[in-house]
Amino acid sequence: MVGGPPTIRLFTMADHIVTFDVSDKSVRVATGTLLSEAAQLAGIDLNQPCGGQGRCGRCAVRITEGSVRRRSTLRLSAEDVAQGYALACQAVVEGDVNVSVPPQEQVERRMTTDLTVAEVMVPEGYDPAVAQSLRRYPLTLSPPSMDDQTDDWSRLQTALRQEAGVDDVHVSLPLLRRVGPLLRQGEWQVTVVVDGGEEGTSARLVQLLPGHAPAGDSLWGAAVDIGTTTVTVWLVDLQSGRVHAQVAEYNRQIARGEDVISRIVYAGKNEGGEKLRALVLESINLLLQRACRRVDVAPEAVLKATVAGNTTMMHLLLGVPPESIRLSPFIPVVNRPLPLRAEEVGLAINPEASVDCLPGVASYVGADISAGVLASGMDDDDTVSLFMDIGTNGETALGSRDWLVACACSAGPAFEGAGVLHGMRATAGAIEEVWVNGKTYEPTCRVIGDRRPRGLCGSGLISLLAELFLAGVVDRGGHFNADLPTDRVRQGEHGLEYVVAWPDETENGEAIVLTRVDVDNLLRAKAAIYAGFTVLADAVGLPLEAVERVLIGGAFGKYINVEKAVEIGLLPDIPWERFHFLGNTSVRGAYLALLDRHQRVRVSDIAARMTYVELSADNAFYDAFTSALFLPHTDLNRFPSVRDKLDGGREETLLAEGVAGS
């Protein structure tokens, strides 16, 4: 070969310096790195409620020097881009750049999901000796001698068999290492706590303490509900069944995705799954510490925990990849996790504590619904009941003692304040209810915390949409009426909008408005929920009028105004006395399973016999969803009470006629 072998050049991506104004250090990253990734390297926690898909606009930052390649400018106006704004999750670093990070939306710590302890009634006739799987025994062992060379573990097993009737007991290696020292420290008198061992089953050694603990000492357990939005923990004395502390906090995963799909997407990127697992464990463990402080109990004293949550939350807690949940045919890795030790899971309680993740049914009907059905009692009642958990996922169960069916639909987070321009969670400053004068079109608002408003929470959005509809400000298709004699309806950046509060009335000096895009998001959310339970009822040949009870679970459910929810077509138009608001049924079900091993068997039976209806299997859901995209519905005969309220024949107006359109 003339001239020798060819020259081989090795090319590497260039490094660039990214500097953030809220950090005292710069980071060096390769070409193609996202600004959101650079921010994480710099220790900056940017909100990414959509999971980094560029849909929410919450991670917007401003480029002050240099430039980036914007893969998407969704949620940014041309003026925003001209001023240097970019979405961190969609901005690719291709050179040195300086970045200004505006104040991120902060989640307030005031929760609206806590119940007072007085509201949690211990099940009638609760007897821990019969119900509890966690059992404590004081034991006195014969000490070893030259004549008795039995090893320490066998000696302890013999005492358990002879004094407690526990024939088969297992121990973890970490606890086995401590058996000898603890027996000698107690001078062969010890207190043993085992989990299981009743009715011939094997038991597991959970705790070994030197000496005999007083008979009246509490045994502590925790019921945990991992909600997509909120994590709730109840600290329970298993001897009395009494709930001693209840704490709740926003799920810290919210910053990486406000709905389960966004979190699944985020989990599939780089080490996103581990980051989400760390965030939810941080949420749970902080709550456990807070609950224990209230009762003056060390977290190590908590010896058992039951956990409920939707299927995605369970996967993320256990570090199980959730990707298959969102991919056809939508199969989770596991619906019924085996009991684990707290140390394996990462819960900051006694490392030997039993952690029981309750069973789910399918990818989108998880343990929160199994626990909710248990708490509602509908599985043990002849009454035909419709159980609904109104939230991001819109899970629904229908049935009675004889049969149970369930489905789920992606309603989106609009009713939790996301996807709405001035939406917010139900914290101080949120407008929670609105009344609109039918003649002047002026609103009257009630605000959480009795202060100047900052935005609209879910109940406020339902109330506002219903009032605007009945007042004629929006028509059945959700279009604003631009011809009304009011300056409340005006042209905004996203089309016509309704001004709920003027700048001088709000906390931040900005007008609070409801836009046409907001209305569309609300219509889609309510249509998905309504379509879900109507298709479920149709699948078993049951007219909605035949439903004898509507049981609404979830923290958000207890703040819904039934009348307003019916007026927008979110809930069925049936007599109000059939509606029952149950609060957080997921944590209540976890509490019942924590207290009573028979209830734990029952929740497994609920999950096993619940038939799951996959709504995407045919066009029935799509057709029902499309029909429900109107206020309250295309078929007004489904909502006779709303039809009667509409005046002047306006109920006959159809979207196709273009009346008051925008």
XYZ file of C-alpha atoms in Angstrom:
662
model
C 0.000 0.000 0.000
C 1.564 3.256 -1.139
C 2.072 5.812 1.628
C 1.584 3.317 4.492
C -1.522 2.620 6.549
C -4.286 5.246 6.723
C -4.258 7.735 9.571
C -6.979 7.059 12.161
C -8.274 10.083 14.050
C -10.169 9.654 17.325
C -12.932 12.211 17.836
C -14.365 13.026 21.253
C -17.260 15.262 22.103
C -16.120 18.617 23.379
C -16.609 19.625 26.989
C -18.424 22.818 27.854
C -18.775 24.865 31.023
C -22.307 25.465 32.321
C -22.731 28.051 35.065
C -25.951 28.530 37.046
C -26.635 31.768 38.908
C -28.070 29.905 41.915
C -24.955 27.798 42.461
C -21.413 28.723 43.411
C -19.907 26.091 41.129
C -19.823 25.456 37.404
C -20.055 22.027 35.817
C -18.257 20.580 32.823
C -20.485 18.574 30.487
C -20.224 17.008 27.060
C -21.906 18.257 23.916
C -25.482 16.989 23.807
C -26.063 17.138 27.562
C -29.453 18.500 28.584
C -29.502 21.576 30.819
C -31.633 19.615 33.293
C -28.851 17.020 33.548
C -26.248 19.747 34.014
C -28.395 21.253 36.766
C -28.468 17.932 38.616
C -24.670 17.712 38.408
C -24.535 21.196 39.945
C -26.833 20.098 42.773
C -29.768 22.179 41.502
C -33.208 20.589 41.788
C -35.345 21.792 38.872
C -39.025 20.878 38.848
C -39.954 18.495 36.035
C -43.601 17.577 36.705
C -43.998 16.077 33.230
C -41.037 13.768 33.748
C -38.802 15.734 31.399
C -41.051 15.434 28.342
C -41.241 19.190 27.725
C -45.018 19.352 28.276
C -45.430 21.345 31.479
C -43.050 24.296 31.095
C -42.174 24.242 34.823
C -38.402 23.851 34.250
C -38.039 27.060 32.224
C -34.683 28.824 32.701
C -33.106 31.864 31.017
C -29.879 31.759 29.014
C -27.873 34.887 29.883
C -24.658 34.038 27.974
C -24.012 31.557 25.217
C -26.746 29.585 23.525
C -28.428 26.200 23.561
C -30.310 24.157 21.007
C -34.000 24.071 21.902
C -35.520 20.732 20.958
C -38.955 22.072 21.890
C -40.438 25.448 22.811
C -43.827 24.141 23.913
C -45.199 26.338 26.738
C -42.860 29.167 25.681
C -44.067 32.159 23.682
C -41.995 33.809 20.953
C -41.356 36.649 23.421
C -40.090 34.137 26.011
C -37.638 32.647 23.516
C -36.501 36.120 22.451
C -35.733 36.894 26.093
C -33.548 33.786 26.312
C -35.909 31.348 28.021
C -35.582 27.626 27.366
C -37.003 24.446 28.831
C -34.143 22.822 30.744
C -35.377 19.327 29.894
C -35.372 20.174 26.167
C -32.306 22.454 25.912
C -29.139 20.788 24.579
C -25.721 22.172 25.559
C -23.491 22.822 22.550
C -21.145 25.438 24.013
C -20.284 27.311 27.203
C -23.409 28.803 28.704
C -24.557 30.854 31.694
C -28.027 30.089 33.028
C -30.360 32.059 35.267
C -32.817 29.915 37.243
C -36.055 31.756 38.146
C -37.790 30.867 41.418
C -39.204 27.374 41.053
C -42.742 26.555 42.131
C -42.533 25.458 45.752
C -44.891 22.860 47.223
C -46.317 24.150 50.479
C -46.205 21.867 53.478
C -49.781 22.448 54.603
C -51.700 19.280 53.878
C -55.434 18.918 53.517
C -55.485 15.131 53.660
C -54.883 14.552 57.376
C -57.703 13.209 59.509
C -57.863 13.772 63.219
C -57.107 10.695 65.276
C -60.660 10.772 66.680
C -62.023 9.993 63.204
C -60.238 6.635 63.018
C -62.351 4.081 64.842
C -60.741 0.858 66.027
C -62.670 -2.094 64.538
C -65.280 -3.326 66.969
C -64.147 -6.304 69.015
C -60.498 -5.973 68.020
C -58.429 -8.563 69.905
C -54.699 -8.584 69.093
C -54.308 -12.138 70.395
C -56.662 -13.308 67.641
C -56.077 -10.743 64.908
C -52.389 -9.878 65.049
C -49.672 -11.761 63.195
C -47.059 -9.900 65.269
C -46.653 -11.618 68.657
C -44.464 -10.882 71.670
C -43.300 -13.486 74.188
C -41.207 -13.183 77.370
C -38.898 -16.205 77.509
C -36.655 -17.685 80.167
C -33.981 -19.984 78.739
C -31.947 -22.555 80.586
C -28.328 -21.349 80.550
C -25.696 -23.487 78.858
C -23.315 -25.608 80.891
C -20.645 -28.230 80.470
C -23.486 -30.728 80.572
C -25.701 -28.799 78.093
C -23.757 -27.824 74.966
C -26.795 -26.741 72.933
C -26.021 -23.751 70.656
C -27.657 -20.385 71.344
C -30.030 -20.412 68.341
C -31.276 -23.938 69.045
C -31.712 -23.002 72.704
C -33.877 -20.013 71.681
C -35.907 -22.178 69.294
C -36.550 -24.701 72.066
C -37.805 -21.967 74.410
C -40.117 -20.619 71.701
C -41.510 -24.072 71.074
C -41.980 -24.948 74.754
C -43.142 -21.584 76.158
C -44.900 -19.973 73.155
C -45.935 -22.898 70.973
C -43.979 -21.566 67.993
C -42.586 -24.633 66.248
C -40.989 -23.190 63.117
C -39.096 -19.890 63.281
C -36.570 -18.320 60.909
C -34.034 -15.562 61.473
C -32.105 -13.199 59.222
C -28.315 -13.280 59.265
C -27.959 -9.742 60.736
C -30.219 -10.642 63.667
C -28.624 -14.069 64.103
C -25.297 -12.333 64.650
C -26.777 -10.569 67.683
C -28.520 -13.567 69.295
C -25.613 -14.701 71.462
C -24.718 -11.296 72.934
C -28.390 -10.450 73.619
C -29.068 -13.759 75.426
C -26.093 -13.207 77.678
C -26.904 -9.531 78.236
C -30.349 -10.555 79.507
C -28.879 -13.378 81.552
C -31.004 -15.831 79.537
C -34.195 -13.855 80.012
C -35.331 -12.207 76.776
C -38.372 -10.758 75.057
C -38.991 -12.150 71.588
C -41.220 -10.677 68.865
C -42.126 -12.952 65.964
C -44.262 -12.357 62.886
C -46.498 -15.267 61.854
C -46.414 -18.714 63.371
C -50.153 -19.083 63.803
C -52.097 -22.094 62.521
C -49.000 -24.108 61.666
C -47.329 -21.444 59.513
C -43.663 -20.594 59.879
C -42.678 -17.527 61.899
C -39.874 -15.011 61.518
C -37.899 -13.523 64.375
C -38.378 -9.761 64.233
C -36.981 -8.501 67.527
C -34.933 -9.875 70.419
C -34.523 -7.762 73.567
C -32.635 -8.592 76.767
C -34.883 -9.018 79.817
C -38.659 -9.229 80.056
C -40.502 -6.214 78.644
C -43.579 -5.075 80.616
C -46.701 -6.843 79.385
C -48.483 -3.561 78.651
C -45.787 -2.152 76.356
C -47.006 -1.096 72.930
C -46.192 -2.898 69.715
C -45.892 -0.317 66.951
C -46.838 -0.589 63.315
C -47.263 1.815 60.410
C -49.874 2.004 57.648
C -48.488 3.761 54.559
C -50.295 5.064 51.491
C -48.048 6.118 48.612
C -50.251 8.352 46.520
C -49.101 9.864 43.245
C -49.538 13.272 44.853
C -49.530 12.618 48.599
C -47.833 10.155 50.953
C -49.704 9.383 54.180
C -48.507 7.515 57.275
C -50.515 6.342 60.284
C -48.603 5.213 63.380
C -50.571 2.481 65.154
C -50.364 0.738 68.534
C -51.018 -2.849 67.514
C -51.981 -3.848 71.039
C -54.940 -1.482 71.244
C -55.499 -0.872 67.528
C -55.442 2.864 68.176
C -53.942 5.307 65.677
C -51.626 7.601 67.649
C -50.295 9.829 64.865
C -51.250 10.719 61.314
C -48.957 12.631 59.015
C -49.031 13.431 55.325
C -46.751 15.138 52.860
C -46.499 15.699 49.142
C -44.749 12.865 47.338
C -41.335 14.276 46.488
C -41.453 12.459 43.177
C -43.774 15.250 41.972
C -40.705 17.239 40.913
C -39.928 14.452 38.410
C -43.458 13.840 37.139
C -46.957 14.807 38.241
C -48.596 11.657 36.877
C -47.576 8.016 36.696
C -46.808 8.069 32.960
C -44.420 10.992 33.398
C -42.665 9.149 36.203
C -42.399 5.947 34.195
C -40.813 7.953 31.372
C -38.412 9.609 33.819
C -37.551 6.242 35.402
C -36.360 4.981 32.028
C -33.794 7.766 31.614
C -30.251 7.302 32.931
C -30.684 6.438 36.633
C -34.166 7.931 36.870
C -35.663 4.879 38.576
C -33.163 5.032 41.432
C -33.720 8.767 41.807
C -37.482 8.269 42.042
C -37.022 5.457 44.555
C -34.804 7.696 46.681
C -37.381 10.496 46.550
C -40.305 8.351 47.698
C -38.232 6.742 50.458
C -37.233 10.212 51.583
C -40.918 11.174 51.702
C -41.944 8.082 53.689
C -39.010 8.128 56.100
C -39.438 11.787 56.987
C -43.094 11.090 57.766
C -42.180 8.063 59.878
C -39.750 10.189 61.863
C -42.342 12.920 62.312
C -44.998 10.466 63.468
C -42.623 8.797 65.925
C -41.572 12.157 67.373
C -45.202 13.010 68.073
C -45.573 9.872 70.178
C -42.030 9.940 71.589
C -41.231 6.562 70.067
C -37.966 5.598 68.366
C -38.449 4.593 64.700
C -36.643 1.336 65.530
C -39.659 0.431 67.696
C -41.867 0.155 64.582
C -41.909 -3.575 63.823
C -44.411 -3.844 60.986
C -45.642 -1.796 58.030
C -48.310 -2.293 55.396
C -48.038 -0.288 52.195
C -50.742 0.594 49.672
C -50.345 2.537 46.461
C -50.931 2.266 42.751
C -48.923 -0.217 40.728
C -46.395 2.334 39.483
C -45.763 3.682 42.987
C -45.151 0.123 44.249
C -42.676 -0.592 41.454
C -40.785 2.641 42.090
C -40.673 2.003 45.853
C -39.162 -1.448 45.331
C -36.808 -0.352 42.557
C -38.586 -2.581 40.039
C -38.450 -1.159 36.473
C -41.978 0.090 35.611
C -41.541 0.532 31.839
C -43.798 -2.390 30.866
C -46.737 -0.749 32.648
C -47.129 1.836 29.888
C -46.335 -0.438 26.945
C -48.934 -2.690 25.307
C -50.189 -5.103 26.559
C -49.630 -3.117 29.833
C -48.309 -5.869 32.095
C -46.610 -5.000 35.412
C -43.611 -6.914 36.704
C -45.475 -7.850 39.883
C -48.971 -7.348 41.294
C -48.444 -9.150 44.591
C -45.000 -8.511 46.072
C -43.825 -10.908 48.761
C -43.363 -9.599 52.314
C -39.949 -7.999 52.762
C -37.739 -6.721 55.558
C -37.607 -2.964 56.143
C -33.860 -2.964 55.538
C -34.393 -4.485 52.080
C -37.005 -1.900 51.151
C -35.186 1.077 52.659
C -37.734 2.083 55.304
C -36.133 3.790 58.317
C -37.803 1.652 60.994
C -36.570 -1.512 62.701
C -34.460 -3.193 59.996
C -36.139 -6.542 60.748
C -39.671 -5.100 60.542
C -42.020 -6.868 58.147
C -43.021 -4.700 55.180
C -46.153 -5.976 53.485
C -46.943 -4.375 50.127
C -50.637 -5.016 49.539
C -51.718 -6.714 46.295
C -52.831 -4.923 43.166
C -54.914 -6.103 40.227
C -53.336 -4.731 37.051
C -51.056 -2.035 35.684
C -53.513 0.749 36.464
C -55.591 -0.795 39.240
C -53.219 -1.136 42.143
C -53.140 -1.890 45.838
C -54.706 1.502 46.579
C -57.935 0.249 44.977
C -57.770 -3.191 46.626
C -57.277 -1.418 49.968
C -60.006 1.084 49.121
C -62.539 -1.629 48.369
C -61.606 -3.306 51.664
C -62.063 -0.030 53.569
C -65.402 0.685 51.855
C -66.795 -2.751 52.719
C -68.448 -3.052 49.298
C -66.966 -6.538 48.830
C -68.982 -7.802 51.799
C -72.313 -6.127 51.025
C -75.264 -7.077 48.854
C -75.660 -3.434 47.789
C -74.383 -2.654 44.289
C -71.776 0.044 44.782
C -69.604 2.173 42.519
C -66.252 2.964 44.147
C -64.252 5.830 42.635
C -60.843 7.246 43.391
C -60.982 10.570 41.580
C -57.443 11.590 40.762
C -54.818 11.452 38.073
C -55.580 7.838 37.179
C -59.350 7.697 37.696
C -59.619 4.150 39.071
C -63.113 2.704 39.461
C -64.518 -0.500 40.956
C -68.088 -1.706 40.616
C -69.839 -4.592 42.318
C -70.984 -6.199 45.530
C -70.420 -9.284 47.650
C -70.988 -11.517 44.618
C -68.895 -9.835 41.931
C -66.319 -7.097 41.393
C -65.029 -5.432 38.234
C -62.539 -2.581 37.924
C -60.993 -0.271 35.363
C -58.723 2.750 35.170
C -58.432 5.676 32.827
C -55.825 8.390 32.537
C -57.723 11.490 33.605
C -54.603 13.610 33.923
C -53.714 15.919 36.796
C -56.055 18.818 35.918
C -58.191 18.335 39.042
C -54.999 18.436 41.099
C -54.061 21.809 39.654
C -51.617 20.698 36.950
C -52.209 21.406 33.273
C -54.160 24.540 34.236
C -52.510 27.951 33.863
C -53.300 29.106 37.386
C -53.979 25.699 38.861
C -52.441 24.742 42.178
C -52.791 22.182 44.909
C -55.191 22.658 47.790
C -52.894 24.754 49.951
C -53.173 28.225 51.489
C -54.184 30.777 48.866
C -56.055 28.324 46.635
C -59.549 29.281 45.516
C -61.647 26.272 46.585
C -65.145 27.418 45.628
C -66.607 29.993 43.227
C -70.056 31.485 42.677
C -70.784 33.474 39.481
C -73.631 35.989 39.339
C -75.865 35.060 36.411
C -76.632 38.727 35.615
C -73.363 40.577 36.234
C -71.041 37.597 35.640
C -69.030 38.695 38.677
C -67.427 35.930 40.765
C -67.380 35.439 44.518
C -64.610 33.195 45.781
C -63.735 31.277 48.919
C -59.993 30.919 49.490
C -58.177 28.374 51.669
C -56.566 30.172 54.592
C -58.772 33.254 54.206
C -56.087 35.207 52.349
C -55.506 36.743 48.929
C -55.736 34.073 46.239
C -52.779 32.549 44.417
C -54.588 30.140 42.106
C -57.331 27.531 41.720
C -57.311 24.048 43.264
C -59.344 21.074 42.014
C -62.563 21.766 43.896
C -62.368 25.409 42.844
C -61.943 24.448 39.195
C -65.002 22.165 39.303
C -67.042 24.874 40.994
C -65.871 27.605 38.595
C -66.549 25.568 35.449
C -70.042 24.638 36.645
C -70.871 28.248 37.517
C -69.566 29.602 34.202
C -71.608 27.014 32.338
C -74.871 27.739 34.155
C -74.309 31.497 33.867
C -73.838 31.223 30.092
C -70.207 32.336 30.121
C -69.193 29.047 28.471
C -71.356 26.897 26.242
C -71.726 23.125 26.201
C -68.568 22.751 24.126
C -66.539 24.800 26.570
C -66.325 27.900 24.346
C -66.392 31.332 25.956
C -69.148 33.789 25.034
C -67.349 36.919 23.826
C -70.571 38.976 23.522
C -71.409 39.239 27.216
C -71.528 42.726 28.799
C -68.551 42.091 31.088
C -64.840 42.729 31.002
C -64.293 39.440 32.818
C -64.246 37.676 29.435
C -61.278 38.979 27.510
C -58.749 38.029 24.862
C -55.647 36.446 26.336
C -52.454 34.899 25.037
C -54.220 31.563 24.572
C -57.527 32.916 23.259
C -60.562 33.994 25.252
C -60.304 33.678 29.025
C -62.302 34.499 32.140
C -60.736 36.669 34.840
C -61.438 35.141 38.241
C -59.388 37.716 40.180
C -57.802 40.984 39.061
C -54.101 41.719 39.766
C -54.856 44.023 42.712
C -56.875 41.219 44.341
C -54.220 38.493 44.232
C -51.211 37.686 46.366
C -48.627 37.968 43.578
C -50.140 40.905 41.699
C -51.047 38.813 38.644
C -54.569 38.172 37.380
C -55.954 34.671 37.960
C -57.726 33.480 34.818
C -59.343 30.389 33.346
C -58.336 29.948 29.701
C -59.888 27.969 26.886
C -56.937 25.566 27.092
C -57.704 25.108 30.792
C -61.349 24.351 30.035
C -60.316 21.787 27.423
C -58.059 20.054 29.951
C -60.849 19.978 32.528
C -63.320 18.634 29.982
C -60.920 15.841 29.035
C -60.321 14.947 32.691
C -64.005 14.808 33.610
C -64.872 13.008 30.361
C -62.295 10.295 31.041
C -63.612 9.660 34.550
C -67.257 9.651 33.455
C -66.516 7.435 30.451
C -64.577 5.022 32.665
C -67.402 4.188 35.021
C -70.083 4.227 32.317
C -68.139 1.732 30.178
C -67.564 -0.403 33.272
C -71.292 -0.396 34.027
C -72.114 -1.185 30.399
C -69.647 -4.101 30.456
C -71.756 -5.850 33.098
C -75.090 -4.676 31.687
C -75.889 -2.373 34.596
C -77.578 1.015 34.056
C -76.102 3.768 36.215
C -79.506 4.375 37.771
C -79.245 0.892 39.306
C -76.129 1.829 41.294
C -77.293 2.037 44.893
C -74.227 3.738 46.345
C -71.425 5.871 44.908
C -68.417 5.659 47.209
C -65.785 8.318 46.585
C -62.327 7.736 48.017
C -59.131 9.731 47.912
C -58.097 12.903 49.646
C -59.525 15.084 46.868
C -62.891 13.321 46.893
C -64.068 14.668 50.227
C -63.815 18.282 48.983
C -65.936 17.792 45.870
C -69.262 19.600 45.743
C -71.604 16.909 44.391
C -73.971 19.405 42.794
C -71.169 21.139 40.876
C -69.565 17.832 39.880
C -72.884 16.644 38.434
C -73.388 19.954 36.620
C -70.156 19.535 34.641
C -70.781 15.820 34.045
C -68.066 14.437 36.315
C -70.440 12.399 38.501
C -73.637 10.610 37.454
C -76.926 12.435 37.927
C -78.464 10.264 40.622
C -79.981 11.220 44.000
C -77.427 12.957 46.209
C -78.091 10.706 49.172
C -76.431 7.863 47.283
C -73.061 9.628 47.358
C -70.709 8.873 50.250
C -67.294 10.479 50.731
C -64.891 8.167 52.493
C -61.644 10.146 52.590
C -58.359 8.308 52.158
C -59.568 4.724 51.772
C -56.154 3.515 50.659
C -54.478 4.230 53.994
C -57.596 3.048 55.839
C -57.372 -0.292 54.023
C -53.657 -0.512 54.811
C -54.506 0.141 58.475
C -57.088 -2.665 58.554
C -54.640 -5.107 56.939
C -51.959 -4.027 59.433
C -54.222 -4.732 62.410
C -55.824 -7.970 61.381
C -54.332 -10.921 59.499
C -57.859 -11.943 58.499
C -58.347 -8.560 56.800
C -55.005 -9.104 55.076
C -56.376 -12.357 53.648
C -59.533 -10.519 52.662
C -57.679 -7.839 50.681
C -55.821 -10.591 48.824
C -59.178 -12.183 48.015
C -60.479 -8.824 46.753
C -57.523 -8.440 44.389
C -57.810 -12.055 43.209
C -61.508 -11.955 42.356
C -61.653 -8.472 40.861
C -62.061 -8.683 37.088
C -60.034 -6.021 35.296
C -61.559 -4.357 32.243
C -58.951 -2.913 29.879
C -60.581 0.207 28.423
C -58.232 0.406 25.450
C -59.251 -3.067 24.226
C -61.999 -1.674 21.947
C -63.655 1.586 20.894
C -66.278 1.656 23.664
C -64.213 3.890 25.918
C -63.244 6.253 23.094
C -66.878 6.635 22.056
C -67.998 7.253 25.646
C -65.131 9.690 26.176
C -65.987 11.671 23.053
C -69.646 11.886 24.097
C -68.639 13.177 27.526
C -66.496 16.034 26.161
C -69.450 18.396 26.494
C -71.106 20.094 29.450
C -72.463 18.037 30.986
C -72.729 15.483 28.139
C -73.922 15.225 24.544
C -77.006 13.428 25.836
C -78.729 15.806 28.258
C -81.219 13.105 29.150
C -78.434 11.558 31.226
C -78.447 14.717 33.371
C -82.090 15.695 33.943
C -81.323 17.875 36.980
C -78.857 19.931 34.935
C -81.228 20.144 31.971
C -83.889 21.584 34.250
C -81.544 24.312 35.490
C -80.639 25.552 32.039
C -82.784 28.509 31.038
C -84.286 29.887 27.863
C -83.769 26.829 25.738
C -79.990 27.172 25.960
C -79.793 23.469 26.632
C -80.679 22.892 22.980
C -77.580 24.760 21.793
C -75.109 22.428 20.151
C -71.451 23.034 19.541
C -71.979 22.481 15.830
C -74.199 25.577 15.701
C -71.216 27.734 16.681
C -73.094 29.721 19.304
C -70.779 31.862 21.457
C -67.747 30.052 20.057
C -64.179 31.248 20.368
